PDB file of C-alpha atoms in Angstrom:
ATOM      1  CA  UNK O   1      93.511 131.480  92.201  1.00 60.00           C
ATOM      2  CA  UNK O   2      96.008 128.618  91.934  1.00 67.00           C
ATOM      3  CA  UNK O   3      94.469 126.854  88.943  1.00 92.00           C
ATOM      4  CA  UNK O   4      93.468 123.838  91.049  1.00 97.00           C
ATOM      5  CA  UNK O   5      89.757 123.590  91.892  1.00 97.00           C
ATOM      6  CA  UNK O   6      88.305 121.292  94.520  1.00 97.00           C
ATOM      7  CA  UNK O   7      84.645 120.478  95.135  1.00 97.00           C
ATOM      8  CA  UNK O   8      82.834 120.435  97.418  1.00 97.00           C
ATOM      9  CA  UNK O   9      84.444 122.888  99.863  1.00 96.00           C
ATOM     10  CA  UNK O  10      82.630 121.345 102.802  1.00 97.00           C
ATOM     11  CA  UNK O  11      81.140 117.885 103.248  1.00 96.00           C
ATOM     12  CA  UNK O  12      79.314 116.320 106.169  1.00 95.00           C
ATOM     13  CA  UNK O  13      78.544 112.645 105.871  1.00 92.00           C
ATOM     14  CA  UNK O  14      77.524 109.683 107.953  1.00 89.00           C
ATOM     15  CA  UNK O  15      79.748 106.666 108.381  1.00 88.00           C
ATOM     16  CA  UNK O  16      77.666 104.562 106.006  1.00 87.00           C
ATOM     17  CA  UNK O  17      77.479 107.110 103.189  1.00 88.00           C
ATOM     18  CA  UNK O  18      79.383 107.052  99.914  1.00 93.00           C
ATOM     19  CA  UNK O  19      80.626 110.333  98.514  1.00 95.00           C
ATOM     20  CA  UNK O  20      83.353 111.585  96.194  1.00 97.00           C
ATOM     21  CA  UNK O  21      85.736 114.518  96.299  1.00 98.00           C
ATOM     22  CA  UNK O  22      86.690 116.093  93.000  1.00 98.00           C
ATOM     23  CA  UNK O  23      89.821 117.922  91.911  1.00 98.00           C
ATOM     24  CA  UNK O  24      90.409 119.620  88.582  1.00 97.00           C
ATOM     25  CA  UNK O  25      93.446 121.386  87.096  1.00 97.00           C
ATOM     26  CA  UNK O  26      94.002 122.929  83.685  1.00 90.00           C
ATOM     27  CA  UNK O  27      97.628 123.883  84.211  1.00 95.00           C
ATOM     28  CA  UNK O  28      98.956 121.153  81.953  1.00 93.00           C
ATOM     29  CA  UNK O  29     100.479 119.346  84.930  1.00 94.00           C
ATOM     30  CA  UNK O  30     101.265 115.637  84.763  1.00 91.00           C
ATOM     31  CA  UNK O  31     101.277 114.795  88.468  1.00 92.00           C
ATOM     32  CA  UNK O  32      98.339 115.041  90.881  1.00 94.00           C
ATOM     33  CA  UNK O  33      98.209 114.414  94.623  1.00 95.00           C
ATOM     34  CA  UNK O  34      95.784 113.874  97.503  1.00 96.00           C
ATOM     35  CA  UNK O  35      96.829 115.048 100.972  1.00 96.00           C
ATOM     36  CA  UNK O  36      95.152 114.824 104.377  1.00 96.00           C
ATOM     37  CA  UNK O  37      95.533 117.591 106.965  1.00 95.00           C
ATOM     38  CA  UNK O  38      94.446 116.623 110.463  1.00 94.00           C
ATOM     39  CA  UNK O  39      94.591 119.012 113.406  1.00 88.00           C
ATOM     40  CA  UNK O  40      98.112 119.584 114.735  1.00 83.00           C
ATOM     41  CA  UNK O  41      99.620 117.086 112.282  1.00 90.00           C
ATOM     42  CA  UNK O  42     101.720 117.712 109.176  1.00 92.00           C
ATOM     43  CA  UNK O  43     100.246 117.462 105.720  1.00 94.00           C
ATOM     44  CA  UNK O  44     100.132 113.756 104.999  1.00 93.00           C
ATOM     45  CA  UNK O  45     100.473 112.433 101.456  1.00 93.00           C
ATOM     46  CA  UNK O  46      97.810 109.877 100.545  1.00 94.00           C
ATOM     47  CA  UNK O  47      98.132 109.206  96.823  1.00 93.00           C
ATOM     48  CA  UNK O  48     100.185 110.356  93.843  1.00 92.00           C
ATOM     49  CA  UNK O  49      99.269 109.975  90.196  1.00 92.00           C
ATOM     50  CA  UNK O  50     101.819 110.607  87.461  1.00 87.00           C
ATOM     51  CA  UNK O  51     100.609 110.563  83.869  1.00 82.00           C
ATOM     52  CA  UNK O  52      97.350 109.033  85.129  1.00 80.00           C
ATOM     53  CA  UNK O  53      99.097 106.095  86.797  1.00 82.00           C
ATOM     54  CA  UNK O  54      99.133 105.709  90.562  1.00 83.00           C
ATOM     55  CA  UNK O  55     102.761 105.849  91.655  1.00 80.00           C
ATOM     56  CA  UNK O  56     102.363 106.267  95.388  1.00 76.00           C
ATOM     57  CA  UNK O  57      99.886 104.814  97.840  1.00 76.00           C
ATOM     58  CA  UNK O  58     100.926 105.822 101.302  1.00 75.00           C
ATOM     59  CA  UNK O  59      99.354 102.963 103.290  1.00 85.00           C
ATOM     60  CA  UNK O  60      95.915 104.518 103.053  1.00 92.00           C
ATOM     61  CA  UNK O  61      92.911 102.427 104.208  1.00 93.00           C
ATOM     62  CA  UNK O  62      90.818 100.928 101.419  1.00 93.00           C
ATOM     63  CA  UNK O  63      87.805 103.035 102.433  1.00 95.00           C
ATOM     64  CA  UNK O  64      89.591 105.779 100.437  1.00 96.00           C
ATOM     65  CA  UNK O  65      89.690 104.986  96.726  1.00 95.00           C
ATOM     66  CA  UNK O  66      91.363 107.370  94.250  1.00 95.00           C
ATOM     67  CA  UNK O  67      90.587 107.651  90.563  1.00 95.00           C
ATOM     68  CA  UNK O  68      92.407 109.593  87.857  1.00 94.00           C
ATOM     69  CA  UNK O  69      90.418 109.322  84.597  1.00 93.00           C
ATOM     70  CA  UNK O  70      92.642 111.844  82.761  1.00 92.00           C
ATOM     71  CA  UNK O  71      95.499 114.206  83.516  1.00 90.00           C
ATOM     72  CA  UNK O  72      93.151 117.062  84.473  1.00 94.00           C
ATOM     73  CA  UNK O  73      90.873 115.295  86.942  1.00 96.00           C
ATOM     74  CA  UNK O  74      91.368 113.444  90.185  1.00 97.00           C
ATOM     75  CA  UNK O  75      88.715 111.937  92.439  1.00 97.00           C
ATOM     76  CA  UNK O  76      88.740 110.537  95.940  1.00 97.00           C
ATOM     77  CA  UNK O  77      85.872 108.109  96.525  1.00 97.00           C
ATOM     78  CA  UNK O  78      84.840 107.741 100.158  1.00 96.00           C
ATOM     79  CA  UNK O  79      83.025 104.757 101.633  1.00 93.00           C
ATOM     80  CA  UNK O  80      82.197 103.798 105.246  1.00 93.00           C
ATOM     81  CA  UNK O  81      84.517 106.380 106.749  1.00 93.00           C
ATOM     82  CA  UNK O  82      85.364 106.633 110.445  1.00 94.00           C
ATOM     83  CA  UNK O  83      85.166 109.712 112.703  1.00 93.00           C
ATOM     84  CA  UNK O  84      88.989 109.958 112.678  1.00 93.00           C
ATOM     85  CA  UNK O  85      88.805 110.565 108.933  1.00 95.00           C
ATOM     86  CA  UNK O  86      87.390 114.036 109.617  1.00 96.00           C
ATOM     87  CA  UNK O  87      90.037 116.388 108.225  1.00 97.00           C
ATOM     88  CA  UNK O  88      90.898 118.837 105.455  1.00 97.00           C
ATOM     89  CA  UNK O  89      91.618 117.017 102.181  1.00 98.00           C
ATOM     90  CA  UNK O  90      93.862 118.897  99.791  1.00 98.00           C
ATOM     91  CA  UNK O  91      94.515 118.207  96.151  1.00 98.00           C
ATOM     92  CA  UNK O  92      97.659 119.417  94.408  1.00 97.00           C
ATOM     93  CA  UNK O  93      99.267 119.183  91.001  1.00 96.00           C
ATOM     94  CA  UNK O  94     102.737 119.742  89.570  1.00 94.00           C
ATOM     95  CA  UNK O  95     104.438 119.651  86.201  1.00 91.00           C
ATOM     96  CA  UNK O  96     106.649 116.796  87.321  1.00 82.00           C
ATOM     97  CA  UNK O  97     107.258 115.150  90.668  1.00 72.00           C
ATOM     98  CA  UNK O  98     110.118 117.560  91.372  1.00 76.00           C
ATOM     99  CA  UNK O  99     108.426 120.867  90.573  1.00 89.00           C
ATOM    100  CA  UNK O 100     106.533 123.079  93.076  1.00 93.00           C
ATOM    101  CA  UNK O 101     103.026 121.889  93.780  1.00 95.00           C
ATOM    102  CA  UNK O 102      99.906 123.969  93.209  1.00 96.00           C
ATOM    103  CA  UNK O 103      97.222 123.328  95.805  1.00 97.00           C
ATOM    104  CA  UNK O 104      93.465 123.616  95.771  1.00 97.00           C
ATOM    105  CA  UNK O 105      91.525 125.201  98.629  1.00 95.00           C
ATOM    106  CA  UNK O 106      90.649 121.804 100.073  1.00 96.00           C
ATOM    107  CA  UNK O 107      87.504 119.974 101.144  1.00 97.00           C
ATOM    108  CA  UNK O 108      86.675 120.158 104.849  1.00 97.00           C
ATOM    109  CA  UNK O 109      85.225 116.717 105.637  1.00 96.00           C
ATOM    110  CA  UNK O 110      83.263 115.936 108.792  1.00 95.00           C
ATOM    111  CA  UNK O 111      82.173 112.391 109.603  1.00 93.00           C
ATOM    112  CA  UNK O 112      79.219 112.077 111.944  1.00 89.00           C
TER     113      UNK O 112
ATOM    114  CA  UNK I   1     116.860 113.231 111.630  1.00 57.00           C
ATOM    115  CA  UNK I   2     114.190 110.838 110.365  1.00 66.00           C
ATOM    116  CA  UNK I   3     111.359 113.289 109.804  1.00 89.00           C
ATOM    117  CA  UNK I   4     111.006 116.879 108.702  1.00 95.00           C
ATOM    118  CA  UNK I   5     111.011 119.154 111.729  1.00 96.00           C
ATOM    119  CA  UNK I   6     110.308 122.863 111.897  1.00 97.00           C
ATOM    120  CA  UNK I   7     111.002 125.366 114.638  1.00 97.00           C
ATOM    121  CA  UNK I   8     109.678 127.348 116.261  1.00 97.00           C
ATOM    122  CA  UNK I   9     106.109 126.045 116.168  1.00 96.00           C
ATOM    123  CA  UNK I  10     104.779 129.613 116.353  1.00 96.00           C
ATOM    124  CA  UNK I  11     106.174 133.095 116.379  1.00 96.00           C
ATOM    125  CA  UNK I  12     104.776 136.556 117.160  1.00 97.00           C
ATOM    126  CA  UNK I  13     106.737 139.546 115.872  1.00 97.00           C
ATOM    127  CA  UNK I  14     106.116 143.250 115.481  1.00 97.00           C
ATOM    128  CA  UNK I  15     105.720 144.938 112.132  1.00 97.00           C
ATOM    129  CA  UNK I  16     109.151 145.820 110.783  1.00 97.00           C
ATOM    130  CA  UNK I  17     110.989 143.053 112.652  1.00 97.00           C
ATOM    131  CA  UNK I  18     113.100 140.589 110.719  1.00 97.00           C
ATOM    132  CA  UNK I  19     112.634 136.954 111.567  1.00 96.00           C
ATOM    133  CA  UNK I  20     113.812 133.518 110.609  1.00 95.00           C
ATOM    134  CA  UNK I  21     112.817 129.926 111.155  1.00 94.00           C
ATOM    135  CA  UNK I  22     114.362 126.526 110.670  1.00 98.00           C
ATOM    136  CA  UNK I  23     113.558 123.360 108.771  1.00 98.00           C
ATOM    137  CA  UNK I  24     115.518 120.164 109.516  1.00 97.00           C
ATOM    138  CA  UNK I  25     115.289 117.204 107.178  1.00 96.00           C
ATOM    139  CA  UNK I  26     117.000 113.858 106.530  1.00 92.00           C
ATOM    140  CA  UNK I  27     120.240 114.552 104.668  1.00 91.00           C
ATOM    141  CA  UNK I  28     120.596 111.063 103.216  1.00 88.00           C
ATOM    142  CA  UNK I  29     119.180 110.501  99.733  1.00 88.00           C
ATOM    143  CA  UNK I  30     118.185 114.187  99.553  1.00 90.00           C
ATOM    144  CA  UNK I  31     116.659 115.450  96.326  1.00 92.00           C
ATOM    145  CA  UNK I  32     114.875 118.766  96.955  1.00 94.00           C
ATOM    146  CA  UNK I  33     113.526 121.022  99.687  1.00 96.00           C
ATOM    147  CA  UNK I  34     110.265 122.942  99.212  1.00 96.00           C
ATOM    148  CA  UNK I  35     108.961 125.963 101.140  1.00 98.00           C
ATOM    149  CA  UNK I  36     105.263 126.922 101.097  1.00 98.00           C
ATOM    150  CA  UNK I  37     103.257 129.738 102.651  1.00 98.00           C
ATOM    151  CA  UNK I  38      99.744 128.878 103.864  1.00 97.00           C
ATOM    152  CA  UNK I  39      97.482 131.759 104.761  1.00 96.00           C
ATOM    153  CA  UNK I  40      94.294 131.123 106.699  1.00 91.00           C
ATOM    154  CA  UNK I  41      91.325 130.222 104.470  1.00 89.00           C
ATOM    155  CA  UNK I  42      93.585 129.954 101.416  1.00 93.00           C
ATOM    156  CA  UNK I  43      95.589 127.188  99.773  1.00 94.00           C
ATOM    157  CA  UNK I  44      99.316 126.586 100.334  1.00 96.00           C
ATOM    158  CA  UNK I  45     101.423 128.637  97.932  1.00 96.00           C
ATOM    159  CA  UNK I  46     104.883 127.578  96.758  1.00 96.00           C
ATOM    160  CA  UNK I  47     107.716 129.928  97.728  1.00 97.00           C
ATOM    161  CA  UNK I  48     110.889 128.066  96.801  1.00 96.00           C
ATOM    162  CA  UNK I  49     112.197 124.735  95.563  1.00 95.00           C
ATOM    163  CA  UNK I  50     115.849 124.255  96.423  1.00 95.00           C
ATOM    164  CA  UNK I  51     118.140 121.449  95.370  1.00 93.00           C
ATOM    165  CA  UNK I  52     121.797 122.482  95.621  1.00 93.00           C
ATOM    166  CA  UNK I  53     123.886 122.623  98.788  1.00 95.00           C
ATOM    167  CA  UNK I  54     124.624 126.260  99.600  1.00 95.00           C
ATOM    168  CA  UNK I  55     121.756 127.454  97.427  1.00 95.00           C
ATOM    169  CA  UNK I  56     120.112 130.723  98.375  1.00 97.00           C
ATOM    170  CA  UNK I  57     116.816 131.928  96.899  1.00 97.00           C
ATOM    171  CA  UNK I  58     115.024 135.229  97.278  1.00 97.00           C
ATOM    172  CA  UNK I  59     111.500 136.464  96.585  1.00 95.00           C
ATOM    173  CA  UNK I  60     110.920 140.053  97.645  1.00 96.00           C
ATOM    174  CA  UNK I  61     111.568 140.288 101.398  1.00 97.00           C
ATOM    175  CA  UNK I  62     111.686 136.508 101.829  1.00 98.00           C
ATOM    176  CA  UNK I  63     114.809 134.433 101.314  1.00 98.00           C
ATOM    177  CA  UNK I  64     115.915 130.891 102.058  1.00 98.00           C
ATOM    178  CA  UNK I  65     119.186 129.010 102.389  1.00 98.00           C
ATOM    179  CA  UNK I  66     119.950 125.318 102.124  1.00 98.00           C
ATOM    180  CA  UNK I  67     122.545 123.032 103.710  1.00 97.00           C
ATOM    181  CA  UNK I  68     122.078 119.522 102.361  1.00 96.00           C
ATOM    182  CA  UNK I  69     125.079 118.025 104.149  1.00 95.00           C
ATOM    183  CA  UNK I  70     123.775 118.787 107.614  1.00 95.00           C
ATOM    184  CA  UNK I  71     120.099 118.708 106.623  1.00 95.00           C
ATOM    185  CA  UNK I  72     118.702 122.156 107.352  1.00 96.00           C
ATOM    186  CA  UNK I  73     117.186 125.158 105.641  1.00 98.00           C
ATOM    187  CA  UNK I  74     116.488 128.634 106.985  1.00 98.00           C
ATOM    188  CA  UNK I  75     113.703 130.937 105.857  1.00 98.00           C
ATOM    189  CA  UNK I  76     114.227 134.661 106.478  1.00 98.00           C
ATOM    190  CA  UNK I  77     111.684 137.446 106.334  1.00 98.00           C
ATOM    191  CA  UNK I  78     113.070 140.984 106.331  1.00 98.00           C
ATOM    192  CA  UNK I  79     110.906 143.817 107.675  1.00 97.00           C
ATOM    193  CA  UNK I  80     107.846 141.677 108.481  1.00 97.00           C
ATOM    194  CA  UNK I  81     104.440 143.026 107.470  1.00 97.00           C
ATOM    195  CA  UNK I  82     100.978 141.952 108.708  1.00 96.00           C
ATOM    196  CA  UNK I  83     100.332 140.309 105.328  1.00 96.00           C
ATOM    197  CA  UNK I  84     103.250 137.944 106.045  1.00 97.00           C
ATOM    198  CA  UNK I  85     101.129 136.329 108.763  1.00 97.00           C
ATOM    199  CA  UNK I  86     100.730 132.706 107.701  1.00 97.00           C
ATOM    200  CA  UNK I  87     101.953 129.199 108.369  1.00 97.00           C
ATOM    201  CA  UNK I  88     105.238 128.454 106.629  1.00 98.00           C
ATOM    202  CA  UNK I  89     105.691 124.828 105.626  1.00 97.00           C
ATOM    203  CA  UNK I  90     108.793 123.056 104.465  1.00 97.00           C
ATOM    204  CA  UNK I  91     108.823 119.668 102.768  1.00 96.00           C
ATOM    205  CA  UNK I  92     111.594 117.299 101.778  1.00 95.00           C
ATOM    206  CA  UNK I  93     111.748 115.224  98.604  1.00 92.00           C
ATOM    207  CA  UNK I  94     114.051 112.233  98.832  1.00 85.00           C
ATOM    208  CA  UNK I  95     115.226 109.682  96.313  1.00 76.00           C
ATOM    209  CA  UNK I  96     113.943 111.515  93.251  1.00 67.00           C
ATOM    210  CA  UNK I  97     110.423 110.178  93.700  1.00 75.00           C
ATOM    211  CA  UNK I  98     107.126 111.981  94.029  1.00 80.00           C
ATOM    212  CA  UNK I  99     106.652 111.847  97.796  1.00 86.00           C
ATOM    213  CA  UNK I 100     107.010 115.140  99.668  1.00 91.00           C
ATOM    214  CA  UNK I 101     107.311 114.806 103.446  1.00 93.00           C
ATOM    215  CA  UNK I 102     106.030 117.919 105.211  1.00 95.00           C
ATOM    216  CA  UNK I 103     106.894 119.440 108.564  1.00 96.00           C
ATOM    217  CA  UNK I 104     104.178 120.712 110.877  1.00 95.00           C
ATOM    218  CA  UNK I 105     104.948 124.320 109.966  1.00 96.00           C
ATOM    219  CA  UNK I 106     105.848 127.562 111.709  1.00 97.00           C
ATOM    220  CA  UNK I 107     102.857 129.811 112.376  1.00 97.00           C
ATOM    221  CA  UNK I 108     103.897 133.462 112.046  1.00 98.00           C
ATOM    222  CA  UNK I 109     101.800 136.341 113.376  1.00 97.00           C
ATOM    223  CA  UNK I 110     102.940 139.869 112.558  1.00 97.00           C
ATOM    224  CA  UNK I 111     101.360 142.496 114.780  1.00 95.00           C
ATOM    225  CA  UNK I 112     101.036 146.234 114.187  1.00 90.00           C
TER     226      UNK I 112
END
């Protein structure tokens, strides 16, 4: 139990669907992150929010849209994804940008 | 070094063996080096965050060293146990920002 909860754990969707991934932490952390893990590739940072403001957008396509309504919740809205977007999506949080990150268990996303 | 590189990619050792692996990272504009352990079907777990050249950190049978001038860190495991089987990730933080750049990891399998 890391204190970071992600839902759903698994998601299968068609390319025309719209879905959202949810991440929740009650660790009192101020920074939250979305990462993508594709097979045989390193963990790839997608977005960073610090104090609910987006501070990093790592050249992610606009079909991925993050939302951070408060310091405890982070969403990743998905729209018209491509097959190459199939991956494990991990959420993490940290007290500040320089502290160790606490990860959720991830959402395994499959695009049909 | 432009990216974070880890070697070896995978490693099989016998129970009781001591082992070590390497993380190479860009030495310019260095801020911090993170180590994580990622067991199958679990979330990555922070082991160490290191910032100072020459720093050495220890957690039970696992220790790590840091050389910021030449851009490398070693992770050591003394007396490996089957429960040490996992992928060990390192990640570099540069410029004091929020963006961690991960290596592809070293996959360790400890056999009885």
